[in-house]
PDB file of C-alpha atoms in Angstrom:
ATOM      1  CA  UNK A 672      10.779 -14.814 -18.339  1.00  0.00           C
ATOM      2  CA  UNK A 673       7.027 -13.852 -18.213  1.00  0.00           C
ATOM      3  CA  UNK A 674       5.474 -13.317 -14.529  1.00  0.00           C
ATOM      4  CA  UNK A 675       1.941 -14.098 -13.948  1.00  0.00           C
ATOM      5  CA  UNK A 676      -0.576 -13.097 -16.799  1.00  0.00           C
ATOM      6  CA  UNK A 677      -3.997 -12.136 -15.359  1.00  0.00           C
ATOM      7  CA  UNK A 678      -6.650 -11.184 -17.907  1.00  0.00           C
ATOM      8  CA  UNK A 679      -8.616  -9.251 -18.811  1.00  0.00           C
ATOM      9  CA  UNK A 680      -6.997  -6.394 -16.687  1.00  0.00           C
ATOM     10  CA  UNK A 681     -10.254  -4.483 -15.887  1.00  0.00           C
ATOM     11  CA  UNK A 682     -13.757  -5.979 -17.060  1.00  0.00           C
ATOM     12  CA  UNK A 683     -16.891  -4.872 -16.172  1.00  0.00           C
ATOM     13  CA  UNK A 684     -20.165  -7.014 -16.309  1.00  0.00           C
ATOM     14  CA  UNK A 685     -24.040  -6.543 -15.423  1.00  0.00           C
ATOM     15  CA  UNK A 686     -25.526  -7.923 -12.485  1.00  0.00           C
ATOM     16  CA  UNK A 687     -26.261 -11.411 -13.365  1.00  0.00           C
ATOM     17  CA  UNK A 688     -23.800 -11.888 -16.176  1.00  0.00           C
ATOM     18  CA  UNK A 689     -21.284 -14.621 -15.783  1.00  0.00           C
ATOM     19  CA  UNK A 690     -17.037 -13.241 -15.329  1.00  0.00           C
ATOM     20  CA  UNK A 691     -14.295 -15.515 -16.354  1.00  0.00           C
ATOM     21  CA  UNK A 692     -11.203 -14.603 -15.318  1.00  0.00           C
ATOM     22  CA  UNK A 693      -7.706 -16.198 -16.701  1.00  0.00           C
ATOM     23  CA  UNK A 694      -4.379 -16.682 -14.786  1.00  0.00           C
ATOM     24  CA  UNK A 695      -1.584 -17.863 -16.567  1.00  0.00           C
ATOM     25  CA  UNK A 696       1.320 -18.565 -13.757  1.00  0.00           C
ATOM     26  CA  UNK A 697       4.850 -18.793 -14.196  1.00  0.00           C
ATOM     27  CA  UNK A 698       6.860 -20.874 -16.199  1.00  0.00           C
ATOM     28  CA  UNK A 699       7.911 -23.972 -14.372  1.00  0.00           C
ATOM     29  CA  UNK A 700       5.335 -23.296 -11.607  1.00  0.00           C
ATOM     30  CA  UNK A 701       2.220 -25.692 -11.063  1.00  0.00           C
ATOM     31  CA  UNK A 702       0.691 -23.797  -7.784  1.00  0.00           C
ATOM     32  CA  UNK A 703      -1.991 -21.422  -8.630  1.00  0.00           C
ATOM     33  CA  UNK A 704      -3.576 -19.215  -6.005  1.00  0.00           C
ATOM     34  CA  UNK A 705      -7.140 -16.663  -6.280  1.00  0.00           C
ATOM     35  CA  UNK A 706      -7.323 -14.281  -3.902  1.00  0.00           C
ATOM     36  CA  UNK A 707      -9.551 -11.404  -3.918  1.00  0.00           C
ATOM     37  CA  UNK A 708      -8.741  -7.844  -2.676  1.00  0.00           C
ATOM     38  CA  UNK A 709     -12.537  -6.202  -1.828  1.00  0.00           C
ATOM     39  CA  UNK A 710     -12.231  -1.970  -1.282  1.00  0.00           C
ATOM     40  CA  UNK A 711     -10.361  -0.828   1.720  1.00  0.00           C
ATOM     41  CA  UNK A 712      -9.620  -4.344   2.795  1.00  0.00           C
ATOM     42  CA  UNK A 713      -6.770  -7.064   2.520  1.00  0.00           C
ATOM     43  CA  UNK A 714      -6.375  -9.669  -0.269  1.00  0.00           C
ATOM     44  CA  UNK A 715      -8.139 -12.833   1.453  1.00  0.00           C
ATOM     45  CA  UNK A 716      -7.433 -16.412   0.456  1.00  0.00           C
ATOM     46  CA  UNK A 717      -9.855 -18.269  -2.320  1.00  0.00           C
ATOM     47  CA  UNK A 718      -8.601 -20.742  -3.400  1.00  0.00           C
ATOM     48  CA  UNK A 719      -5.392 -23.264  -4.048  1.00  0.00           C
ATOM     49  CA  UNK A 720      -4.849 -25.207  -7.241  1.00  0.00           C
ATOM     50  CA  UNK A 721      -2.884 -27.753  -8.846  1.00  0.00           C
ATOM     51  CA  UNK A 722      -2.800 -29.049 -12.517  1.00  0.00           C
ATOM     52  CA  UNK A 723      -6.782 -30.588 -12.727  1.00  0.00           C
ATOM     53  CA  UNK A 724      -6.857 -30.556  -8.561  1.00  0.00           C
ATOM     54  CA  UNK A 725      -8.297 -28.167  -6.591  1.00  0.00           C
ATOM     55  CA  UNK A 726      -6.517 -28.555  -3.130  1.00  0.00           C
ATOM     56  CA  UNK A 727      -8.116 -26.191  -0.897  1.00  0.00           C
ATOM     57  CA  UNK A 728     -11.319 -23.974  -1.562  1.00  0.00           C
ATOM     58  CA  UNK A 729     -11.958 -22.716   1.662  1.00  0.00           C
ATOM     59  CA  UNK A 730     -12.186 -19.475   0.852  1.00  0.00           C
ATOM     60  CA  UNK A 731     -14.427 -19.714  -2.149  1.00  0.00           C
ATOM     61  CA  UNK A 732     -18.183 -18.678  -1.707  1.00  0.00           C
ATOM     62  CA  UNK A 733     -20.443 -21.601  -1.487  1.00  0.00           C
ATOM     63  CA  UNK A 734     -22.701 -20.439  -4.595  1.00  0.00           C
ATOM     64  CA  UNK A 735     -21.654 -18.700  -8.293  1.00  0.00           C
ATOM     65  CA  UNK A 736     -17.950 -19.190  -7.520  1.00  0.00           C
ATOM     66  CA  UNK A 737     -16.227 -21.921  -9.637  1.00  0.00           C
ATOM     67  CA  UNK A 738     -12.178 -22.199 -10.411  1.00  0.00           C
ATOM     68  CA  UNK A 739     -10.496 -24.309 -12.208  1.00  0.00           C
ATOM     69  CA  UNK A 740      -6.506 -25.188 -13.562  1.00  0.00           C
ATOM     70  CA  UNK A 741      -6.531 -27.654 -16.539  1.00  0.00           C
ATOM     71  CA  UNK A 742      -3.829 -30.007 -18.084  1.00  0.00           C
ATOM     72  CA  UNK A 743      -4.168 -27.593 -20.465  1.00  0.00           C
ATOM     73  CA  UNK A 744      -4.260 -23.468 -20.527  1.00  0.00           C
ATOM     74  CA  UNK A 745      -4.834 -20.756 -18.029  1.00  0.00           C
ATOM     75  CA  UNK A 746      -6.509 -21.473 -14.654  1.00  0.00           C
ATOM     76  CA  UNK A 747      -9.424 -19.538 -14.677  1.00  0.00           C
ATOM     77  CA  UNK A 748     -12.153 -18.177 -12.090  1.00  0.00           C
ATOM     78  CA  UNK A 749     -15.606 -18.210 -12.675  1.00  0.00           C
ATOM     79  CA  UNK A 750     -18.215 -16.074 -11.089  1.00  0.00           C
ATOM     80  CA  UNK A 751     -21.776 -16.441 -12.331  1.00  0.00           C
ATOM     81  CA  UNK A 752     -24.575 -14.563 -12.092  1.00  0.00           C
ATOM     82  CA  UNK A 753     -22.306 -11.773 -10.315  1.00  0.00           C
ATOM     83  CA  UNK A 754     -23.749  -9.152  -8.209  1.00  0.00           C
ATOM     84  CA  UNK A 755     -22.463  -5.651  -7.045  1.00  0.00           C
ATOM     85  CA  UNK A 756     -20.854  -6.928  -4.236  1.00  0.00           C
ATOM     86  CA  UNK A 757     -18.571  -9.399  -6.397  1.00  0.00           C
ATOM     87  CA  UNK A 758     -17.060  -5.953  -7.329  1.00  0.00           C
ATOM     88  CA  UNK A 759     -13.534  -6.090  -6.621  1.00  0.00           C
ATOM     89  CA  UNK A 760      -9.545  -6.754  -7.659  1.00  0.00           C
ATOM     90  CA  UNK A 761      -9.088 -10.550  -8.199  1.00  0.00           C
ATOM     91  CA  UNK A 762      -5.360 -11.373  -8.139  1.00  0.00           C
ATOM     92  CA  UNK A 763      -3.766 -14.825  -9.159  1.00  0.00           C
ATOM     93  CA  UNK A 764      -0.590 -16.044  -7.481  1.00  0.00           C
ATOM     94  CA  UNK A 765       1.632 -18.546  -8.400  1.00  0.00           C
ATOM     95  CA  UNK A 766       4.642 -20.654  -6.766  1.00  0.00           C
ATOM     96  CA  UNK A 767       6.663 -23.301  -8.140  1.00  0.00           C
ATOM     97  CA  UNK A 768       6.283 -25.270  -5.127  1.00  0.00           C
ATOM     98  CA  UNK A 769       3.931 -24.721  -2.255  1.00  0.00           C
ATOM     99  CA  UNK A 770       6.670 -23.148  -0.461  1.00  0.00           C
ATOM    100  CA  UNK A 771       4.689 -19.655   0.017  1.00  0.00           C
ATOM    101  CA  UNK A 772       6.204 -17.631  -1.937  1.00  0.00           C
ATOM    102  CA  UNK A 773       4.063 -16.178  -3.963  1.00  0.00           C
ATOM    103  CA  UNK A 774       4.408 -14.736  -7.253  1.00  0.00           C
ATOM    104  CA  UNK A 775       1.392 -12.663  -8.231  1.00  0.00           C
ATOM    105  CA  UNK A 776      -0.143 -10.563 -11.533  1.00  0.00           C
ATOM    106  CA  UNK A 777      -1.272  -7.775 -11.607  1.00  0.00           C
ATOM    107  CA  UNK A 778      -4.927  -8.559 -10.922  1.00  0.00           C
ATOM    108  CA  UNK A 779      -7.983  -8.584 -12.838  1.00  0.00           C
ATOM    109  CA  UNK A 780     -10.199  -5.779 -11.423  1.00  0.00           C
ATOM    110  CA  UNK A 781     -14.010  -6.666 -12.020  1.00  0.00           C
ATOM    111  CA  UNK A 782     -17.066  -3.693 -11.568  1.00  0.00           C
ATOM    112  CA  UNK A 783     -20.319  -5.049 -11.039  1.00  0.00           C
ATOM    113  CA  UNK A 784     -22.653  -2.402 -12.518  1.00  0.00           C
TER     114      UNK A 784
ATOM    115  CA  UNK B 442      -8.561 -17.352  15.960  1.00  0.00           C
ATOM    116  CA  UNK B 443      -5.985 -16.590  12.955  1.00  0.00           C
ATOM    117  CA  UNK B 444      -5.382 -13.124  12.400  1.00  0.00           C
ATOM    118  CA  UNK B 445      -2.591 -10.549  11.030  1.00  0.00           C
ATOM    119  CA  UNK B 446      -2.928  -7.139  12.384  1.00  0.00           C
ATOM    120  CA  UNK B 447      -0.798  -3.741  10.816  1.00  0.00           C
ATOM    121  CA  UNK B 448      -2.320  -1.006  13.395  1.00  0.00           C
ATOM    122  CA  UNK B 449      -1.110   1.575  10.932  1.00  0.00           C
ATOM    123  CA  UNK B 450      -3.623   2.395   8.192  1.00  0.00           C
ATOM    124  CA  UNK B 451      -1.490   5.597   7.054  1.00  0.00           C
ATOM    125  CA  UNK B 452       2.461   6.459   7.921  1.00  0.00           C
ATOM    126  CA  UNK B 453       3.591   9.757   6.224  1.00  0.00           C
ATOM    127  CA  UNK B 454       7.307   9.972   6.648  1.00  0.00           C
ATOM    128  CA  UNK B 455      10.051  12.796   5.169  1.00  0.00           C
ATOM    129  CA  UNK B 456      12.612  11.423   1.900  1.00  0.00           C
ATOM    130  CA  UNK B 457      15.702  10.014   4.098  1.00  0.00           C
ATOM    131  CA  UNK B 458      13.677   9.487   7.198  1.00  0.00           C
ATOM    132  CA  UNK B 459      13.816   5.886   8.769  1.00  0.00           C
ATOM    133  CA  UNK B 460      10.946   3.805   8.311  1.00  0.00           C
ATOM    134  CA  UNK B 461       9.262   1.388  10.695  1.00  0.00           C
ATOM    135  CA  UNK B 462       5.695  -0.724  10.093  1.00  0.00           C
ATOM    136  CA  UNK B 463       4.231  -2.681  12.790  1.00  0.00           C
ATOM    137  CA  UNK B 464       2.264  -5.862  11.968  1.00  0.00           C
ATOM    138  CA  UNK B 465       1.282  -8.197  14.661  1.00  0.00           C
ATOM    139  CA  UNK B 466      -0.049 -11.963  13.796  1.00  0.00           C
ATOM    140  CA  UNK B 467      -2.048 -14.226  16.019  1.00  0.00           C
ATOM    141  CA  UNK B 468      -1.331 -17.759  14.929  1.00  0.00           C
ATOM    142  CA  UNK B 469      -0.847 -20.775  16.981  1.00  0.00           C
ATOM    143  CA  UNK B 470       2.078 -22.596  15.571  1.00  0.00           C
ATOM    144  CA  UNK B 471       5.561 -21.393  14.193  1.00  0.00           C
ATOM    145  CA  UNK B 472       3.939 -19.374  11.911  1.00  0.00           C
ATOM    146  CA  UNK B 473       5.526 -18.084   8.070  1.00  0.00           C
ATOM    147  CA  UNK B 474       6.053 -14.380   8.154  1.00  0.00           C
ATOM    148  CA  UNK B 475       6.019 -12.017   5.128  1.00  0.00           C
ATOM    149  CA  UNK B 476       5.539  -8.965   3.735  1.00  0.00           C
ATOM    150  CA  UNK B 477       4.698  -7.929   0.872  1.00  0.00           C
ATOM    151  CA  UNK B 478       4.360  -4.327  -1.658  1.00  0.00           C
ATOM    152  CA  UNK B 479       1.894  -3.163  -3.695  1.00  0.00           C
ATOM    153  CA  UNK B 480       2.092   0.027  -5.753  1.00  0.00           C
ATOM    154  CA  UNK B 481      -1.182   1.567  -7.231  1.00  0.00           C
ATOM    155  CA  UNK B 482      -2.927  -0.802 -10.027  1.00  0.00           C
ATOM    156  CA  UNK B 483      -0.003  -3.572  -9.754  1.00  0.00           C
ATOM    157  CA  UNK B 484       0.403  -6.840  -7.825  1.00  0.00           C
ATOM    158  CA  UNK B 485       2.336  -7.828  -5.109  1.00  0.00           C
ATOM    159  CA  UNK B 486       5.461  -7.835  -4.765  1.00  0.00           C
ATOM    160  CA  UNK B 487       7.553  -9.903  -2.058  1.00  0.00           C
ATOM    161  CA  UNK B 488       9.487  -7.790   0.026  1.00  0.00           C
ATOM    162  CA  UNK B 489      10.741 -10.478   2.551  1.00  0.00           C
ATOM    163  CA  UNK B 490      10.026 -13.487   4.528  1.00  0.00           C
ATOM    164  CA  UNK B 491      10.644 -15.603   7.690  1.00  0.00           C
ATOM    165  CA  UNK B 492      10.314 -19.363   7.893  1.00  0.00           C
ATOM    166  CA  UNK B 493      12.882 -20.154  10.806  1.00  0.00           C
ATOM    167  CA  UNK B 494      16.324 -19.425  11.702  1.00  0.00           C
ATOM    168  CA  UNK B 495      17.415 -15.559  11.931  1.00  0.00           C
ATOM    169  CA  UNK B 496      14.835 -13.558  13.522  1.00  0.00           C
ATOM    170  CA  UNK B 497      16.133 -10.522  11.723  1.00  0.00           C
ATOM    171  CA  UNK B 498      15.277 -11.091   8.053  1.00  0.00           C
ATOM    172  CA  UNK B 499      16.878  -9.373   5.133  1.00  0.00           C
ATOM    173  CA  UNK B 500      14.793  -8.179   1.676  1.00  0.00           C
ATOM    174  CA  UNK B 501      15.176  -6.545  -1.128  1.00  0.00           C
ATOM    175  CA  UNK B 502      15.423  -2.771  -1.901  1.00  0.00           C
ATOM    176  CA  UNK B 503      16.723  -2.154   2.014  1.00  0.00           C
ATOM    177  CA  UNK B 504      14.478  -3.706   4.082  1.00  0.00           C
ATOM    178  CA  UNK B 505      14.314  -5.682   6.661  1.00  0.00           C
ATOM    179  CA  UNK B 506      11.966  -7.009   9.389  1.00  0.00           C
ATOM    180  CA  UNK B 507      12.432  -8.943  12.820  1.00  0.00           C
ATOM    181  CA  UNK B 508      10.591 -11.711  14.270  1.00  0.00           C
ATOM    182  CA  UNK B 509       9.822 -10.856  17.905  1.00  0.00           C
ATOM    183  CA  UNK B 510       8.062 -14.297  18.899  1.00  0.00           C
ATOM    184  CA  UNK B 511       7.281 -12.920  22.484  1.00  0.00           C
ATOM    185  CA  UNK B 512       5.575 -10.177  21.127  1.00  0.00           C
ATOM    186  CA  UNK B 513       3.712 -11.874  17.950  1.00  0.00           C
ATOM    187  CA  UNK B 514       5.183  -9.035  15.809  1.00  0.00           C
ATOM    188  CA  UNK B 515       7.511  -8.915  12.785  1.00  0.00           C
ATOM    189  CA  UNK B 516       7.851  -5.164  12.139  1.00  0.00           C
ATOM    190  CA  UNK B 517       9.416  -3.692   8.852  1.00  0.00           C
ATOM    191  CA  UNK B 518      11.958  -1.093   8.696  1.00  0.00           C
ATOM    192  CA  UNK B 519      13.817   0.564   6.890  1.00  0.00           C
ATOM    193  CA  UNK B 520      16.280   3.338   7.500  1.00  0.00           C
ATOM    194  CA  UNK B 521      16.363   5.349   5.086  1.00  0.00           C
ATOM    195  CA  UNK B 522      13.470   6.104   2.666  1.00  0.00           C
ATOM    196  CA  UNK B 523      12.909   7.000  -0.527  1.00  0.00           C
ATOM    197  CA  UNK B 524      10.497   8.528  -2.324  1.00  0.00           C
ATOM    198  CA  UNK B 525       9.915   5.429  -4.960  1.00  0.00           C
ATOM    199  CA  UNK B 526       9.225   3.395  -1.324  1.00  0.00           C
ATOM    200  CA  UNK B 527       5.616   5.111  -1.621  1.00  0.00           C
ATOM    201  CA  UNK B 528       2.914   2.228  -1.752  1.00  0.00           C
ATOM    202  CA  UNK B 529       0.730   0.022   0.365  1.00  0.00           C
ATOM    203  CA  UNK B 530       2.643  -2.589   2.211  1.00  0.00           C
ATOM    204  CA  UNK B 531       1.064  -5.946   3.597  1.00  0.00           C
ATOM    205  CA  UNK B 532       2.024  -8.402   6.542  1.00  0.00           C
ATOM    206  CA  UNK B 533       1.120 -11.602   5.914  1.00  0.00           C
ATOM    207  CA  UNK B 534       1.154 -14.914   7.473  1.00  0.00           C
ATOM    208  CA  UNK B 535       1.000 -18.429   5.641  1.00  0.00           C
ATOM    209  CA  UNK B 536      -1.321 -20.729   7.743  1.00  0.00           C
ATOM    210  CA  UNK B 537      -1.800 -23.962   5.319  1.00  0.00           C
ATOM    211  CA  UNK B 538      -0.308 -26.873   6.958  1.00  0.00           C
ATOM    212  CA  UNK B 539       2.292 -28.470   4.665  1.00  0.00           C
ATOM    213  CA  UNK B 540       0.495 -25.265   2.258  1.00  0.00           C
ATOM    214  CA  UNK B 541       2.376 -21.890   3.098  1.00  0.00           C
ATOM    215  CA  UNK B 542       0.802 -20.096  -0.002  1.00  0.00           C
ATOM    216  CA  UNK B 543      -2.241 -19.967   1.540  1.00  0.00           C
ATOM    217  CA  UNK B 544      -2.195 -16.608   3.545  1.00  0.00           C
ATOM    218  CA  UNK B 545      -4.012 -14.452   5.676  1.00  0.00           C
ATOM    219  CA  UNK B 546      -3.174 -10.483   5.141  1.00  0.00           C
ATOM    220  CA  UNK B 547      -3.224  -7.453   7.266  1.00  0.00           C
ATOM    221  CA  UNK B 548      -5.307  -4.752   5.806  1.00  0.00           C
ATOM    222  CA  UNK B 549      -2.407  -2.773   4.554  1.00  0.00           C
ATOM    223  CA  UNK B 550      -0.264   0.428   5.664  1.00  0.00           C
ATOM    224  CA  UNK B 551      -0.310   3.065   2.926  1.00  0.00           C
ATOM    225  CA  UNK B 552       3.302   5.058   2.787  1.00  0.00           C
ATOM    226  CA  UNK B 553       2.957   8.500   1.665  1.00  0.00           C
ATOM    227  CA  UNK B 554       6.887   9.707   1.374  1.00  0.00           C
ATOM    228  CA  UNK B 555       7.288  13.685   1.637  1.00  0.00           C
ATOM    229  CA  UNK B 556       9.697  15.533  -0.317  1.00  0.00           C
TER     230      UNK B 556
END
């Protein structure tokens, strides 16, 4: 029984390339979560999918930041144009209800050169 | 405003010692308590949690945590540690109405476990 597969596990981009980062959750579980874990600080909330819907983006920045979870495939984040400050761990969560609790990867751990 | 605090930032404690991490939340409804651990380049990993009921809350490998409402705190203990307990532990409380995997996280205790 596969947990959550984040990939790539480590990428590193160029200011103002584009990052795509893939979640696949758990089996059986259609609750997908982004949160972001800058240096020395906590993992703070992005935001909440469902299959096609995203349900609460409140913690996504206004510009560059896109996400998505279709009918099909991974949910995956989008950051364009990224900068050195979009330099960071980017974790996906997953919960088979939205019960809180949260099953997460292992991250996806982007460097902004 | 909403807002988890762990005071700790580092807690060095001796193999077999007991084990406590604070974490104090400022929410204004029954809030949804957990914590979670993270070991170095891997995810999180849910220790514990508190919706309602028992205020003392059992988890897995040992711990456990209490819900002290008139304080705003649900401390972590453990009493006896070990030295594969090493790793950065987060409180965390769920603040999405009808949504409790939306969550707002301390900043982390890092456990350093002496020989």
């Amino acid at each position: 029984n596969a947990g959550v597969m984040q990939n790539p596990r480590h990428l590193v981009r160029r200011r103002g390339q584009e990052a795509r980062l893939r979640c696949s959750p758990m089996k059986g579980h259609s609750h997908v979560y982004w949160y972001r874990q800058l240096p020395e600080e906590g993992l703070k909330f992005m935001v909440y999918l469902q299959k096609e819907n995203i349900i609460d983006e409140s913690g996504m920045p206004k510009e560059r930041f896109s996400a998505e979870f279709p009918k099909e495939g991974p949910s995956i984040l989008r950051i364009q144009q990224v900068v050195r400050g979009d330099s960071a761990a980017y974790f996906c969560a997953s919960s088979p209800i939205s019960t809180g609790e949260l099953f997460f990867g292992e991250g996806s751990r982007l460097t902004v050169l | 405003a909403q807002s988890v605090t762990q005071p700790d930032i580092h807690i060095t404690v001796s193999e077999g010692a007991s084990l406590e991490l604070r974490c104090n939340y400022s929410y204004g409804a029954t809030p949804y308590l957990f914590w979670y651990v993270q070991s170095p380049g891997q995810g999180l990993q849910l220790l514990l949690k508190y919706f309602s009921g028992d205020t003392l809350v059992q988890g897995i490998k040992g711990f456990e945590a209490e819900f002290k409402r008139s304080q705003s705190s649900f401390n972590l203990r453990k009493p006896s540690v070990h030295w594969s307990d090493a790793a950065e532990y987060f409180c965390a409380v769920g603040i999405g109405a009808g949504n409790t995997g939306k969550l707002i996280f301390g900043q982390g205790t890092t456990l350093q476990v002496k020989p």
